[in-house]
């Protein structure tokens, strides 16, 4: 199991087939590059829960209409559909209480704060770096939708927002407090990883899958990320990475 000392749950075939994760993929269906979907993959690995992957492209969102909204990840577990990465963490804790992700109410609120902070300190800088790469890995049929939806979201042309060098600088500034934090302990949550680790590691996996790594391998953050990635890969095999 993923970092825990105990053995994984014994999952029978029936239980595995009941669980599905709808997640975003590129033209290459094995290239999964959504930070939010990676969070959920890491959370499922933490719980030792297996699932069937349902990779979907931007143009295939009709496949998640049943969830009543338009974003992935969507987890379907035991006939129940849950969307939004943090809501999925909460659902998993409630349904599978062993090896908590969020923990009690106060801890869950703290994770929400980390989510908000990581949105501005990590997601925006990474988006500046990754936008041109995303444009290249998605299905060509999705490019127009990607451009118009993101330009509307950002309020500017993609070319004006994308700035790989500026993004790297902003990223380094954004993660500086985390770098210091991780010099004192192996995980953001202490001696073992929890929701905050996965919320942030999902963001870094987004960059990593798209062939970018704006952190130094030998930094405390780099070592933390590699620990989480290798633990995941030991259980689930190598993560598909785009090369540019
Ligand atoms: N708050 C949501 C955000 C989910 C989200 O933004 N998903 C993106 C993929 S990274 C998506 O589905 N985009 C589809 C689209 O923009 O059409 C979460 O944490 O799960």
Tab-separated table of C-alpha atoms and ligand atoms in Angstrom:
chain	number	residue	atom	x	y	z
A	1	UNK	CA	0.000	0.000	0.000
A	2	UNK	CA	0.855	3.596	-0.553
A	3	UNK	CA	2.980	4.642	2.450
A	4	UNK	CA	0.861	2.886	5.077
A	5	UNK	CA	2.318	0.043	7.057
A	6	UNK	CA	-0.687	-2.238	6.875
A	7	UNK	CA	-1.551	-4.448	3.962
A	8	UNK	CA	-3.965	-3.046	1.348
A	9	UNK	CA	-7.632	-3.845	1.542
A	10	UNK	CA	-8.482	-7.104	-0.124
A	11	UNK	CA	-10.649	-5.905	-2.998
A	12	UNK	CA	-12.771	-8.394	-4.798
A	13	UNK	CA	-13.448	-8.104	-8.527
A	14	UNK	CA	-16.998	-6.957	-7.897
A	15	UNK	CA	-15.898	-4.019	-5.789
A	16	UNK	CA	-13.298	-2.944	-8.337
A	17	UNK	CA	-15.770	-2.938	-11.219
A	18	UNK	CA	-18.111	-0.698	-9.209
A	19	UNK	CA	-15.634	2.184	-9.127
A	20	UNK	CA	-14.893	4.407	-12.117
A	21	UNK	CA	-12.872	7.595	-12.449
A	22	UNK	CA	-13.669	9.944	-15.339
A	23	UNK	CA	-10.520	11.934	-16.004
A	24	UNK	CA	-9.126	14.275	-18.595
A	25	UNK	CA	-6.791	12.914	-21.285
A	26	UNK	CA	-4.920	14.256	-24.260
A	27	UNK	CA	-5.024	13.059	-27.875
A	28	UNK	CA	-3.041	10.164	-26.371
A	29	UNK	CA	-5.600	8.604	-24.032
A	30	UNK	CA	-2.886	7.507	-21.627
A	31	UNK	CA	-1.657	11.049	-21.145
A	32	UNK	CA	-3.628	12.206	-18.103
A	33	UNK	CA	-2.781	15.798	-17.369
A	34	UNK	CA	-5.466	17.276	-15.128
A	35	UNK	CA	-4.135	18.372	-11.707
A	36	UNK	CA	-7.542	17.738	-10.120
A	37	UNK	CA	-7.779	14.230	-11.554
A	38	UNK	CA	-4.262	13.463	-10.312
A	39	UNK	CA	-5.304	14.499	-6.829
A	40	UNK	CA	-8.036	11.895	-6.911
A	41	UNK	CA	-5.742	9.189	-8.302
A	42	UNK	CA	-3.330	9.867	-5.418
A	43	UNK	CA	-6.192	9.833	-2.917
A	44	UNK	CA	-7.490	6.504	-4.224
A	45	UNK	CA	-3.958	5.093	-4.042
A	46	UNK	CA	-3.672	6.358	-0.445
A	47	UNK	CA	-6.842	4.472	0.441
A	48	UNK	CA	-5.703	1.371	-1.468
A	49	UNK	CA	-8.807	1.543	-3.678
A	50	UNK	CA	-8.685	0.266	-7.236
A	51	UNK	CA	-10.799	1.717	-10.043
A	52	UNK	CA	-11.472	1.687	-13.757
A	53	UNK	CA	-10.139	4.734	-15.574
A	54	UNK	CA	-12.503	6.449	-18.015
A	55	UNK	CA	-10.262	8.891	-19.867
A	56	UNK	CA	-12.196	11.597	-21.702
A	57	UNK	CA	-11.124	14.445	-23.968
A	58	UNK	CA	-12.522	17.987	-23.772
A	59	UNK	CA	-14.851	17.142	-26.673
A	60	UNK	CA	-16.256	14.090	-24.917
A	61	UNK	CA	-17.809	15.685	-21.875
A	62	UNK	CA	-21.235	14.362	-22.854
A	63	UNK	CA	-19.929	11.220	-21.127
A	64	UNK	CA	-20.134	12.965	-17.737
A	65	UNK	CA	-23.522	14.596	-18.264
A	66	UNK	CA	-24.935	12.124	-15.737
A	67	UNK	CA	-22.968	13.984	-13.026
A	68	UNK	CA	-25.024	17.159	-13.597
A	69	UNK	CA	-21.981	19.352	-14.312
A	70	UNK	CA	-19.171	19.681	-16.852
A	71	UNK	CA	-15.860	19.135	-15.074
A	72	UNK	CA	-13.673	16.145	-14.293
A	73	UNK	CA	-12.752	14.396	-12.066
A	74	UNK	CA	-15.988	12.493	-11.576
A	75	UNK	CA	-15.861	9.425	-9.374
A	76	UNK	CA	-18.612	6.855	-9.664
A	77	UNK	CA	-18.545	4.570	-6.674
A	78	UNK	CA	-21.173	2.060	-5.813
A	79	UNK	CA	-23.642	3.803	-8.142
A	80	UNK	CA	-22.997	7.209	-6.577
A	81	UNK	CA	-21.424	10.019	-8.593
A	82	UNK	CA	-19.179	12.591	-6.889
A	83	UNK	CA	-17.355	15.469	-8.571
A	84	UNK	CA	-14.800	18.067	-7.449
A	85	UNK	CA	-11.483	16.815	-6.087
A	86	UNK	CA	-11.989	18.018	-2.502
A	87	UNK	CA	-15.564	16.728	-2.405
A	88	UNK	CA	-14.217	13.376	-3.600
A	89	UNK	CA	-11.639	13.382	-0.760
A	90	UNK	CA	-14.461	14.024	1.722
A	91	UNK	CA	-16.610	11.315	0.143
A	92	UNK	CA	-13.749	8.799	0.301
A	93	UNK	CA	-13.140	9.550	3.985
A	94	UNK	CA	-16.796	9.133	4.787
A	95	UNK	CA	-17.251	5.930	2.759
A	96	UNK	CA	-13.806	4.398	3.516
A	97	UNK	CA	-12.771	5.800	6.919
A	98	UNK	CA	-9.504	3.851	7.170
A	99	UNK	CA	-6.420	5.934	6.396
A	100	UNK	CA	-8.135	9.345	6.465
A	101	UNK	CA	-7.241	11.980	3.904
A	102	UNK	CA	-8.871	15.090	5.370
A	103	UNK	CA	-9.534	13.959	8.905
A	104	UNK	CA	-11.923	15.762	11.217
A	105	UNK	CA	-13.780	19.014	10.514
A	106	UNK	CA	-10.951	21.371	11.466
A	107	UNK	CA	-8.365	19.452	9.464
A	108	UNK	CA	-10.714	19.448	6.487
A	109	UNK	CA	-11.011	23.243	6.730
A	110	UNK	CA	-7.216	23.539	6.769
A	111	UNK	CA	-7.018	21.445	3.624
A	112	UNK	CA	-9.497	23.831	2.016
A	113	UNK	CA	-7.223	26.722	2.903
A	114	UNK	CA	-4.212	24.938	1.377
A	115	UNK	CA	-6.319	24.313	-1.730
A	116	UNK	CA	-7.061	28.022	-2.061
A	117	UNK	CA	-3.441	29.000	-1.434
A	118	UNK	CA	-2.136	26.470	-3.929
A	119	UNK	CA	-4.552	27.840	-6.512
A	120	UNK	CA	-2.798	31.197	-6.520
A	121	UNK	CA	0.738	30.260	-5.492
A	122	UNK	CA	1.149	27.203	-7.689
A	123	UNK	CA	-1.632	26.830	-10.235
A	124	UNK	CA	-1.350	30.258	-11.858
A	125	UNK	CA	2.467	30.119	-12.235
A	126	UNK	CA	2.227	26.576	-13.624
A	127	UNK	CA	-0.494	27.609	-16.049
A	128	UNK	CA	1.849	30.252	-17.465
A	129	UNK	CA	4.409	27.525	-18.082
A	130	UNK	CA	2.047	24.813	-19.275
A	131	UNK	CA	-0.449	26.559	-21.561
A	132	UNK	CA	1.612	26.111	-24.753
A	133	UNK	CA	2.239	22.451	-23.880
A	134	UNK	CA	-1.436	21.745	-23.210
A	135	UNK	CA	-2.271	23.198	-26.618
A	136	UNK	CA	0.016	20.603	-28.162
A	137	UNK	CA	-1.094	17.476	-26.308
A	138	UNK	CA	-4.865	17.866	-26.612
A	139	UNK	CA	-6.787	16.444	-29.513
A	140	UNK	CA	-6.578	18.898	-32.449
A	141	UNK	CA	-10.400	18.865	-32.551
A	142	UNK	CA	-10.404	20.357	-29.004
A	143	UNK	CA	-8.030	23.251	-29.724
A	144	UNK	CA	-10.648	25.824	-30.591
A	145	UNK	CA	-12.723	25.007	-27.514
A	146	UNK	CA	-9.616	25.060	-25.332
A	147	UNK	CA	-8.571	28.470	-26.622
A	148	UNK	CA	-11.983	30.135	-26.356
A	149	UNK	CA	-12.835	28.677	-22.926
A	150	UNK	CA	-9.436	29.561	-21.420
A	151	UNK	CA	-9.348	33.025	-22.974
A	152	UNK	CA	-12.745	33.689	-21.465
A	153	UNK	CA	-11.557	32.388	-18.066
A	154	UNK	CA	-8.325	34.418	-18.129
A	155	UNK	CA	-9.831	37.512	-19.711
A	156	UNK	CA	-7.003	37.715	-22.235
A	157	UNK	CA	-5.458	35.967	-25.199
A	158	UNK	CA	-3.501	32.802	-24.382
A	159	UNK	CA	-0.398	34.319	-25.962
A	160	UNK	CA	-0.611	37.258	-23.548
A	161	UNK	CA	-0.986	35.045	-20.481
A	162	UNK	CA	1.525	32.297	-21.322
A	163	UNK	CA	5.000	33.134	-20.066
A	164	UNK	CA	7.123	30.067	-19.249
A	165	UNK	CA	10.053	32.066	-17.858
A	166	UNK	CA	7.888	34.393	-15.766
A	167	UNK	CA	5.885	31.366	-14.608
A	168	UNK	CA	9.052	29.623	-13.386
A	169	UNK	CA	10.011	32.682	-11.372
A	170	UNK	CA	6.519	32.986	-9.870
A	171	UNK	CA	6.508	29.259	-9.119
A	172	UNK	CA	9.824	29.441	-7.238
A	173	UNK	CA	8.531	32.390	-5.194
A	174	UNK	CA	5.217	30.631	-4.546
A	175	UNK	CA	6.738	27.404	-3.253
A	176	UNK	CA	9.530	29.019	-1.180
A	177	UNK	CA	7.602	28.570	2.135
A	178	UNK	CA	6.885	24.938	1.242
A	179	UNK	CA	10.557	24.353	0.510
A	180	UNK	CA	11.412	25.465	4.058
A	181	UNK	CA	8.558	23.435	5.538
A	182	UNK	CA	9.704	20.263	3.771
A	183	UNK	CA	13.267	20.607	5.031
A	184	UNK	CA	11.938	19.742	8.489
A	185	UNK	CA	9.577	16.878	7.695
A	186	UNK	CA	9.093	14.403	4.851
A	187	UNK	CA	5.515	15.395	4.018
A	188	UNK	CA	3.451	18.574	4.237
A	189	UNK	CA	1.250	16.798	6.787
A	190	UNK	CA	4.147	15.430	8.862
A	191	UNK	CA	5.595	11.921	8.841
A	192	UNK	CA	2.988	10.553	6.430
A	193	UNK	CA	1.133	12.175	3.518
A	194	UNK	CA	-2.419	13.455	3.755
A	195	UNK	CA	-4.857	15.578	1.763
A	196	UNK	CA	-2.585	18.653	1.665
A	197	UNK	CA	0.225	16.571	0.128
A	198	UNK	CA	-2.062	15.227	-2.566
A	199	UNK	CA	-3.689	18.593	-3.292
A	200	UNK	CA	-0.289	20.016	-4.073
A	201	UNK	CA	1.296	16.919	-5.620
A	202	UNK	CA	-1.618	16.781	-8.106
A	203	UNK	CA	-0.585	20.235	-9.289
A	204	UNK	CA	3.038	19.197	-9.686
A	205	UNK	CA	2.021	16.014	-11.518
A	206	UNK	CA	0.186	18.213	-14.001
A	207	UNK	CA	3.522	19.873	-14.830
A	208	UNK	CA	5.466	16.636	-14.698
A	209	UNK	CA	3.119	14.840	-17.148
A	210	UNK	CA	3.528	17.712	-19.536
A	211	UNK	CA	7.309	17.312	-19.418
A	212	UNK	CA	7.931	20.397	-17.244
A	213	UNK	CA	9.701	20.474	-13.901
A	214	UNK	CA	10.179	23.994	-12.592
A	215	UNK	CA	11.607	22.704	-9.296
A	216	UNK	CA	15.113	21.376	-8.647
A	217	UNK	CA	15.328	17.617	-8.258
A	218	UNK	CA	17.588	18.004	-5.226
A	219	UNK	CA	15.397	20.587	-3.461
A	220	UNK	CA	13.268	19.515	-0.495
A	221	UNK	CA	10.182	20.042	-2.671
A	222	UNK	CA	11.749	17.966	-5.467
A	223	UNK	CA	12.557	15.125	-3.067
A	224	UNK	CA	9.021	15.244	-1.610
A	225	UNK	CA	7.454	15.132	-5.077
A	226	UNK	CA	9.677	12.244	-6.172
A	227	UNK	CA	8.762	10.311	-3.009
A	228	UNK	CA	5.068	10.649	-3.781
A	229	UNK	CA	5.452	9.942	-7.498
A	230	UNK	CA	7.636	6.865	-7.030
A	231	UNK	CA	5.333	5.440	-4.358
A	232	UNK	CA	2.436	5.834	-6.787
A	233	UNK	CA	4.402	4.327	-9.688
A	234	UNK	CA	5.512	1.357	-7.584
A	235	UNK	CA	1.851	0.403	-7.186
A	236	UNK	CA	0.387	1.557	-10.477
A	237	UNK	CA	3.199	1.517	-13.031
A	238	UNK	CA	4.937	4.360	-14.843
A	239	UNK	CA	3.044	7.599	-15.374
A	240	UNK	CA	2.766	8.627	-19.037
A	241	UNK	CA	4.803	11.773	-19.660
A	242	UNK	CA	4.741	13.939	-22.778
A	243	UNK	CA	8.051	14.906	-24.339
A	244	UNK	CA	8.623	18.196	-26.115
B	1	LIG	N1	-12.745	22.396	-8.510
B	1	LIG	C1	-12.686	21.291	-9.432
B	1	LIG	C2	-12.017	21.740	-10.719
B	1	LIG	C3	-12.137	20.720	-11.818
B	1	LIG	C4	-11.638	21.230	-13.168
B	1	LIG	O1	-11.423	22.443	-13.352
B	1	LIG	N2	-11.462	20.291	-14.114
B	1	LIG	C5	-11.004	20.633	-15.442
B	1	LIG	C6	-9.828	19.756	-15.841
B	1	LIG	S1	-8.355	20.240	-15.033
B	1	LIG	C7	-12.095	20.310	-16.460
B	1	LIG	O2	-12.843	19.375	-16.291
B	1	LIG	N3	-12.172	21.067	-17.537
B	1	LIG	C8	-13.126	20.807	-18.564
B	1	LIG	C9	-13.407	22.037	-19.345
B	1	LIG	O3	-12.836	23.069	-19.090
B	1	LIG	O4	-14.228	21.923	-20.261
B	1	LIG	C10	-11.948	20.135	-8.761
B	1	LIG	O5	-11.222	20.373	-7.777
B	1	LIG	O6	-12.146	18.981	-9.162
